[in-house]
Amino acid sequence: MARIVMKFGGTSMAGIERIRNVAARIKREWDAGNQIAVVVSAMAGETDRLVGFCREASSLYDPREYDVVVSSGEQITSGLLAMTLQAIGVPARSWLGSQVPVWTDAAHAKARIQSIDSQGLEEGWARGEVAVIPGFQGITNDGTNRVTTLGRGGSDTSAVAVAAAVKADRCDIYTDVDGVYTTDPRIVPRARKLKKVTYEEMLELASVGAKVLQTRSVGLAMKEQVRVQVLSSFTGDTAPMADTLPGTMIVGEEEIQDVESQLITGIAHDKNEAKITLTSVPDKPGAVASIFTPLADANINVDMIIQNIAHQSAGSASATDVTFTVPAADLARSIEALNQSKPVIGFAELIQDTRVAKISVVGVGMRSHAGVAATMFKTLGERGINIQAITTSEIKVSVLIEEDYTELAVRVLHTAYGLDAEDTAA
Amino acid sequence: MARIVMKFGGTSMAGIERIRNVAARIKREWDAGNQIAVVVSAMAGETDRLVGFCREASSLYDPREYDVVVSSGEQITSGLLAMTLQAIGVPARSWLGSQVPVWTDAAHAKARIQSIDSQGLEEGWARGEVAVIPGFQGITNDGTNRVTTLGRGGSDTSAVAVAAAVKADRCDIYTDVDGVYTTDPRIVPRARKLKKVTYEEMLELASVGAKVLQTRSVGLAMKEQVRVQVLSSFTGDTAPMADTLPGTMIVGEEEIQDVESQLITGIAHDKNEAKITLTSVPDKPGAVASIFTPLADANINVDMIIQNIAHQSAGSASATDVTFTVPAADLARSIEALNQSKPVIGFAELIQDTRVAKISVVGVGMRSHAGVAATMFKTLGERGINIQAITTSEIKVSVLIEEDYTELAVRVLHTAYGLDAEDTAA
């Protein structure tokens, strides 16, 4: 008997027929005598629909009310899956975030899980029940009991957090892809599926838009050493044993025996960034802090930052332009926060640009090899792609480019780093 | 300063533009210094969509999970209205059923409110906030904290219950009709709008399908003496004073001064009934109880009941046919419950028919006048409409007929009782 967390994404939950397929898959694990918690996403498209309502209601919506609205998508699928399981003879019940409870901080719309009370789930397992938990949602731990959500893709984090809380043997993430690829196969048909990838690489791939798993879920899995595997929902006839499933295992670096000869594990892209430039910011101590403090206070994650060399206008103090990126979804709120702080920051103009994309090359092999960045810049330069910003980490190099060049950039880099498979991924 | 509960139905909440209209109307009352609780329905069509999912998942769905699914529609609109109010400068927050809390019994899908804790709402009012409460939903009061719903149309009941709990000066029900009519104006263009109607009449009109207010809400208003008025959401320029609004006031009988000369106040129809006949039920003591006990245990409301005269088959004990109606939505569960009890009941065959309609004539004037039923039977008989069952109360006569004759029956009865207006209602 194993204790398994199974997580199903929006495509797997899109409609009752697919929910029946999910239920059948759960039943196989349940029939084998396992204790199962299922974490579900909203039906594909539902969260977008709900977010659209919120944006239409107010571009500066109250995130507490946003959470009330958007958390309902997972509530719906959790109830539907529980009744569908019952219909095929599997005892099941839904456990809302407020019922488990899944305690979070009060950073609405991007809350962080603080703790999960597993007592109710344990009692359900003792009764033979499958626990169905809506992903993405929690409840504030400050006595106010408000509904929270974890940010887009948060159901992955819910799944890993539940797996850690109940000490699950594994956390299976069923999604609409059958594993993690060297890059998006819709852009590069010769992308290859990876059998294993390290937490760290996955973290970089997820954070830059590989869209397989939410960043935070991978970080949490690394921290809690949760064995995560990414599987396809749509290959129903695979064996139930974990190690025979044809997905991608996300593991510690020590588990990857054959340190890959390849420098680069994958190439990711992300079109959900927006670029903000503040012109003529006074070049004095504390100026940068005055920009980023109000954004931090508004819980907005700033990613790439470039500060140009200070320039001296005639008859005025030294000033500089500061450019940075924020999630496109937070652009309106960012502009609002910056304009409110304009007297303190003292910038001249705010220029926004949402037509940008971030392209990243990722690989643990990079640590021991020089020249990765140089290859990237040279490859993009040869195609006339202008680089607007650069950030690097130990295992990643990212550049910001004009959005229109996204697919071209990914394709040429995939070839340049020798990642193309001999056959196409399809 | 008054304390006002305002309730908006699904048509009023269907989309952000309409929600903005609702917010503007609330703002007028708030600007006048009133303390306001708003109770909202789901967007029109949303609850049907969610119920459709449940039925598709399982015809014998677990009502606890059904409640988790269908309560989400009101959760969405409550959050959206709160943020829309904030956007026009009105402080507001949503209060889910579990947050108020609205305590109910555990009769899922048709729960009854037991008590409403008004402390949080009072604190919100002290801060100047409008409280936005999703109608239709509550939470079990038995320590399990499961989500409940009050049955279709339950938001009206939520509104009246909140009004009673907070001792509101009035409860304004905004709907897509501008008041209560002598009958459905879509069927009879000469239907007249009533200025006042008694709780009792409204109770009968609602329970037989006048569709303006949920039955239970009217019963609760009568019990708690809540002043309810029915208003249109779509005439935005009416004066804010209650007694100048052109809706229908629902009041105690003593408030109706000019006891209407008319015998009949209105004519209602209901197509949401299903007829079940059990053949050859043993004609012995306890037989009828054995039929209706399992239905009561399943929380299914049986309405009309006819027991035919017992007949004696050759060589067998005396037996009878029993016919009754249940809500069409409960038909599958009713059949399940009856089939499970078949050994105890001992019937031969179960015959179902959903193609039936209930037609009712209602009026407090009926108490002092004979001949109302006779006029009904004669009028329908002249048109060749067969009566399948009859029930009566002090102020109502109802008949069950073939569904195809619904509109014809309503029209001829409206004329027969002298209810036709000189001009058409439109």
Short mmCIF file of C-alpha atoms in Angstrom, two decimals, chain A residues 15-17 20 43 46 49-50 52-58 60-62 64-73 75-80 82-84 86-87 92-94 96 98-99 137 144-147, chain B residues 15-17 20 43 46 49-50 52-58 60-62 64-73 75-80 82-84 86-87 92-94 96 98-99 137 144-147:
data_model
loop_
_atom_site.label_atom_id
_atom_site.label_comp_id
_atom_site.label_asym_id
_atom_site.label_seq_id
_atom_site.Cartn_x
_atom_site.Cartn_y
_atom_site.Cartn_z
CA GLY A 15 -16.03 18.20 -19.05
CA ILE A 16 -17.68 15.19 -17.48
CA GLU A 17 -16.37 12.68 -20.02
CA ARG A 20 -14.87 10.07 -15.89
CA MET A 43 -11.93 23.05 -16.12
CA GLU A 46 -12.76 28.40 -16.54
CA ARG A 49 -13.28 33.20 -17.76
CA LEU A 50 -13.39 34.14 -14.08
CA GLY A 52 -11.83 38.02 -17.27
CA PHE A 53 -14.90 38.88 -15.18
CA CYS A 54 -12.67 40.40 -12.49
CA ARG A 55 -10.71 42.49 -14.97
CA GLU A 56 -13.93 43.67 -16.57
CA ALA A 57 -15.29 44.63 -13.15
CA SER A 58 -12.22 46.66 -12.20
CA LEU A 60 -7.61 47.49 -9.87
CA TYR A 61 -9.69 44.73 -8.35
CA ASP A 62 -9.51 43.86 -4.68
CA ARG A 64 -9.50 39.36 -1.67
CA GLU A 65 -12.60 39.43 -3.85
CA TYR A 66 -10.66 38.14 -6.85
CA ASP A 67 -9.82 35.07 -4.77
CA VAL A 68 -13.48 34.55 -3.89
CA VAL A 69 -14.32 34.59 -7.59
CA VAL A 70 -11.52 32.56 -9.13
CA SER A 71 -11.34 29.86 -6.45
CA SER A 72 -14.77 28.66 -7.52
CA GLY A 73 -13.45 26.90 -10.63
CA GLN A 75 -14.55 24.03 -6.15
CA ILE A 76 -16.75 22.95 -9.05
CA THR A 77 -14.40 20.25 -10.35
CA SER A 78 -13.71 18.86 -6.86
CA GLY A 79 -17.42 18.26 -6.27
CA LEU A 80 -17.92 16.80 -9.74
CA ALA A 82 -16.14 13.25 -5.95
CA MET A 83 -19.61 12.40 -7.27
CA THR A 84 -18.15 10.76 -10.37
CA GLN A 86 -18.95 7.61 -6.08
CA ALA A 87 -20.83 6.68 -9.25
CA ALA A 92 -14.94 9.94 -2.08
CA ARG A 93 -15.54 13.41 -0.72
CA SER A 94 -14.41 16.89 -1.60
CA LEU A 96 -12.40 22.65 0.18
CA SER A 98 -11.42 26.01 4.16
CA GLN A 99 -12.36 22.47 5.16
CA GLN A 137 -7.12 27.59 -2.93
CA THR A 144 -10.13 36.34 9.18
CA ASN A 145 -10.80 33.06 7.33
CA ARG A 146 -10.83 34.71 3.92
CA VAL A 147 -10.49 32.61 0.78
CA GLY B 15 -22.54 39.98 -16.81
CA ILE B 16 -20.42 42.84 -15.57
CA GLU B 17 -22.47 45.57 -17.26
CA ARG B 20 -22.48 47.72 -12.62
CA MET B 43 -25.53 34.78 -13.18
CA GLU B 46 -24.97 29.52 -14.41
CA ARG B 49 -24.95 24.86 -16.22
CA LEU B 50 -23.66 23.56 -12.89
CA GLY B 52 -26.23 20.02 -15.78
CA PHE B 53 -22.68 18.99 -14.91
CA CYS B 54 -23.93 17.17 -11.80
CA ARG B 55 -26.64 15.31 -13.69
CA GLU B 56 -24.16 14.35 -16.37
CA ALA B 57 -21.75 13.09 -13.70
CA SER B 58 -24.35 10.92 -12.01
CA LEU B 60 -27.93 9.77 -8.41
CA TYR B 61 -25.44 12.39 -7.38
CA ASP B 62 -24.39 12.89 -3.77
CA ARG B 64 -23.33 17.06 -0.48
CA GLU B 65 -21.12 17.25 -3.55
CA TYR B 66 -23.91 18.81 -5.61
CA ASP B 67 -23.96 21.64 -3.07
CA VAL B 68 -20.21 22.14 -3.39
CA VAL B 69 -20.64 22.48 -7.15
CA VAL B 70 -23.76 24.60 -7.47
CA SER B 71 -23.01 27.02 -4.61
CA SER B 72 -20.08 28.37 -6.63
CA GLY B 73 -22.32 30.42 -8.93
CA GLN B 75 -19.77 32.84 -4.78
CA ILE B 76 -18.63 34.26 -8.13
CA THR B 77 -21.24 37.02 -8.31
CA SER B 78 -20.72 38.04 -4.68
CA GLY B 79 -17.01 38.64 -5.27
CA LEU B 80 -17.67 40.46 -8.53
CA ALA B 82 -18.03 43.56 -4.05
CA MET B 83 -15.19 44.61 -6.34
CA THR B 84 -17.55 46.53 -8.60
CA GLN B 86 -15.34 49.25 -4.52
CA ALA B 87 -14.59 50.53 -8.02
CA ALA B 92 -17.84 46.44 0.33
CA ARG B 93 -16.88 42.87 1.04
CA SER B 94 -18.28 39.48 0.25
CA LEU B 96 -19.68 33.53 2.00
CA SER B 98 -19.35 29.78 5.71
CA GLN B 99 -18.08 33.21 6.70
CA GLN B 137 -25.78 28.83 0.31
CA THR B 144 -19.08 18.96 9.80
CA ASN B 145 -19.01 22.43 8.17
CA ARG B 146 -20.14 21.13 4.80
CA VAL B 147 -21.46 23.52 2.17
#
